[in-house]
């Protein structure tokens, strides 16, 4: 069975944020991820992680003053200085939490200049933080209109061209379904550069159970291939989070 991880931005939202860590542990998770934790005191999160023996699998990297701002801007020309400054702040936050991965978001941009900006910023970040695992994630344009990194082939091209051991792909099955329509085939094409997986069902982004995406087959494939990274439930529960966790046992 894959190592399942709870995304606390999406799961257990019936509870206050700091109460979600205990709920995740009681549900059987040993790791969590939080997309934008920057409005919460890092030491409060560290305390919850330690109290419940949880690992922080991943956080996102827009600026720490994310609220009200863009969801990342690593591919946006003209703000390279801001990217470097805010990457440093996000990195310190990730290190305090012991986050396994730091996801660098491209932001809204287009064209060759944006591609060059993204590659240059990622190359700099990988060299600046050689001991931190960094990820990039293709996101479909319906969910995030104008997002620069909206294609898996482009993601592979970028990861390959930078060729840094600490820069890998973040594979989200929901976005893969939206972008390519072929989750299993896209996984086969991308698994060699993938460090982290996120899952949700189509078309409602609910629990990764039996449905349009064949999750029993996908999870079996991960086991057979020896994937040993986290598989994070990043989905919107159809009822309460606890009511919808049968997909793990299944």
Coordinates of C-alpha atoms in Angstrom, one line a residue, residues 55-242:
X55 CA 5.9 14.6 9.2
X56 CA 5.3 17.7 7.1
X57 CA 5.4 16.3 3.5
X58 CA 5.0 19.5 1.5
X59 CA 4.2 23.2 1.5
X60 CA 3.8 25.6 -1.4
X61 CA 6.1 28.5 -2.2
X62 CA 4.4 31.7 -3.0
X63 CA 5.6 34.5 -0.9
X64 CA 5.0 34.1 2.9
X65 CA 2.7 37.1 2.8
X66 CA 0.5 35.1 0.4
X67 CA -2.9 36.3 1.6
X68 CA -4.4 38.4 -1.0
X69 CA -1.4 38.0 -3.3
X70 CA -0.6 35.9 -6.4
X71 CA -0.3 32.1 -6.1
X72 CA 3.3 32.1 -7.0
X73 CA 5.2 34.1 -9.6
X74 CA 8.4 32.1 -10.4
X75 CA 7.7 32.4 -14.1
X76 CA 6.7 36.1 -14.1
X77 CA 9.3 38.3 -15.8
X78 CA 10.4 41.4 -13.9
X79 CA 10.0 40.2 -10.3
X80 CA 13.0 38.0 -10.1
X81 CA 14.4 40.0 -7.1
X82 CA 11.1 39.6 -5.2
X83 CA 11.2 35.8 -6.1
X84 CA 14.6 35.4 -4.6
X85 CA 13.7 37.3 -1.4
X86 CA 10.5 35.5 -0.9
X87 CA 12.0 32.1 -1.7
X88 CA 14.5 32.6 1.1
X89 CA 11.7 33.4 3.5
X90 CA 9.6 30.4 2.4
X91 CA 12.7 28.2 2.6
X92 CA 13.3 29.2 6.2
X93 CA 9.7 28.4 7.0
X94 CA 9.9 25.0 5.3
X95 CA 13.1 24.2 7.2
X96 CA 11.5 25.1 10.5
X97 CA 8.6 22.7 9.7
X98 CA 10.9 20.0 8.4
X99 CA 9.0 20.0 5.1
X100 CA 10.1 17.2 2.8
X101 CA 9.2 19.1 -0.3
X102 CA 8.8 22.8 -1.2
X103 CA 6.5 23.3 -4.2
X104 CA 7.5 26.3 -6.3
X105 CA 4.5 27.8 -8.1
X106 CA 5.0 29.3 -11.5
X107 CA 2.2 31.8 -11.4
X108 CA 0.2 33.3 -14.2
X109 CA 2.4 34.1 -17.3
X110 CA 2.9 33.0 -20.9
X111 CA 5.5 32.9 -23.7
X112 CA 9.2 32.3 -24.1
X113 CA 10.2 35.1 -21.7
X114 CA 8.1 33.5 -18.9
X115 CA 9.7 30.1 -19.7
X116 CA 13.2 31.5 -19.5
X117 CA 12.3 33.3 -16.2
X118 CA 10.9 30.1 -14.7
X119 CA 14.0 28.1 -15.6
X120 CA 16.4 30.7 -14.4
X121 CA 14.5 31.1 -11.1
X122 CA 14.3 27.3 -10.6
X123 CA 18.0 26.9 -11.4
X124 CA 18.9 29.6 -8.9
X125 CA 16.6 28.1 -6.2
X126 CA 18.0 24.6 -6.7
X127 CA 21.5 25.8 -6.2
X128 CA 20.5 28.1 -3.3
X129 CA 18.9 25.2 -1.4
X130 CA 20.8 22.0 -2.4
X131 CA 19.5 20.1 0.6
X132 CA 15.8 21.0 0.1
X133 CA 13.6 18.9 -2.3
X134 CA 11.9 21.3 -4.7
X135 CA 8.9 20.4 -6.9
X136 CA 7.0 21.9 -9.8
X137 CA 3.4 20.9 -10.6
X138 CA 1.4 21.2 -13.8
X139 CA -2.0 22.8 -13.0
X140 CA -4.9 22.8 -15.5
X141 CA -6.1 26.1 -16.8
X142 CA -9.7 25.5 -15.8
X143 CA -8.7 25.4 -12.1
X144 CA -6.2 28.2 -12.4
X145 CA -6.6 30.3 -15.6
X146 CA -3.4 31.5 -17.2
X147 CA -1.1 29.4 -15.0
X148 CA 2.2 29.1 -16.8
X149 CA 3.0 25.5 -16.0
X150 CA -0.1 23.8 -17.5
X151 CA 1.6 21.0 -19.5
X152 CA 3.4 17.8 -18.4
X153 CA 5.7 17.8 -21.4
X154 CA 6.8 21.3 -20.6
X155 CA 7.4 20.3 -17.0
X156 CA 9.6 17.4 -18.1
X157 CA 11.5 19.7 -20.4
X158 CA 12.1 22.2 -17.6
X159 CA 13.2 19.5 -15.0
X160 CA 15.5 17.9 -17.6
X161 CA 17.1 21.1 -18.7
X162 CA 17.9 22.2 -15.2
X163 CA 19.1 18.7 -14.3
X164 CA 19.4 19.4 -10.5
X165 CA 19.1 16.4 -8.2
X166 CA 16.8 18.3 -5.8
X167 CA 14.2 19.5 -8.5
X168 CA 11.5 17.0 -9.4
X169 CA 7.9 16.8 -10.5
X170 CA 4.8 16.9 -8.3
X171 CA 2.2 14.7 -10.0
X172 CA -1.4 15.5 -9.3
X173 CA -3.8 13.0 -10.8
X174 CA -6.7 15.4 -10.9
X175 CA -4.7 17.9 -13.0
X176 CA -3.3 15.0 -15.1
X177 CA -6.9 14.0 -15.9
X178 CA -7.9 17.5 -16.8
X179 CA -4.8 18.2 -18.9
X180 CA -4.2 14.8 -20.7
X181 CA -7.3 12.7 -20.0
X182 CA -5.0 9.8 -19.3
X183 CA -3.8 9.5 -15.8
X184 CA -2.1 6.1 -16.0
X185 CA -0.4 6.9 -19.3
X186 CA 0.8 10.3 -18.0
X187 CA 2.1 8.7 -14.9
X188 CA 4.1 6.1 -16.9
X189 CA 5.6 9.0 -18.9
X190 CA 6.5 11.1 -15.8
X191 CA 7.2 8.7 -13.0
X192 CA 10.9 8.7 -13.4
X193 CA 11.0 12.4 -12.5
X194 CA 8.3 12.4 -9.9
X195 CA 8.9 13.0 -6.2
X196 CA 5.4 13.6 -4.8
X197 CA 1.9 12.5 -5.7
X198 CA -1.5 14.1 -5.0
X199 CA -4.9 12.4 -5.7
X200 CA -8.5 13.3 -6.2
X201 CA -11.4 11.8 -8.2
X202 CA -12.9 13.2 -11.4
X203 CA -15.0 15.1 -12.0
X204 CA -15.9 16.4 -8.6
X205 CA -12.4 16.4 -7.0
X206 CA -13.8 14.2 -4.3
X207 CA -12.3 11.2 -2.6
X208 CA -10.0 9.1 -4.8
X209 CA -12.3 6.1 -4.8
X210 CA -13.8 4.0 -7.6
X211 CA -14.8 6.3 -10.4
X212 CA -13.6 7.9 -13.6
X213 CA -9.9 7.5 -12.5
X214 CA -9.2 3.9 -11.7
X215 CA -7.5 4.3 -8.3
X216 CA -7.2 0.7 -7.4
X217 CA -5.2 0.2 -10.6
X218 CA -3.2 3.4 -10.0
X219 CA -2.3 2.5 -6.4
X220 CA -1.4 -1.1 -7.4
X221 CA 0.8 0.4 -10.1
X222 CA 2.6 2.5 -7.6
X223 CA 3.2 -0.5 -5.4
X224 CA 4.4 -2.7 -8.3
X225 CA 6.8 0.0 -9.5
X226 CA 8.2 0.6 -6.0
X227 CA 7.2 4.3 -5.7
X228 CA 8.1 5.2 -2.1
X229 CA 7.1 8.8 -1.9
X230 CA 4.0 10.3 -0.3
X231 CA 0.6 10.1 -1.9
X232 CA -1.4 13.0 -0.6
X233 CA -5.2 13.2 -0.5
X234 CA -5.8 16.6 -1.9
X235 CA -9.5 16.5 -2.4
X236 CA -12.8 18.0 -1.3
X237 CA -14.6 15.5 1.0
X238 CA -18.2 14.8 -0.2
X239 CA -19.3 14.7 3.5
X240 CA -17.0 14.9 6.5
X241 CA -13.4 13.9 6.0
X242 CA -13.7 10.9 8.4

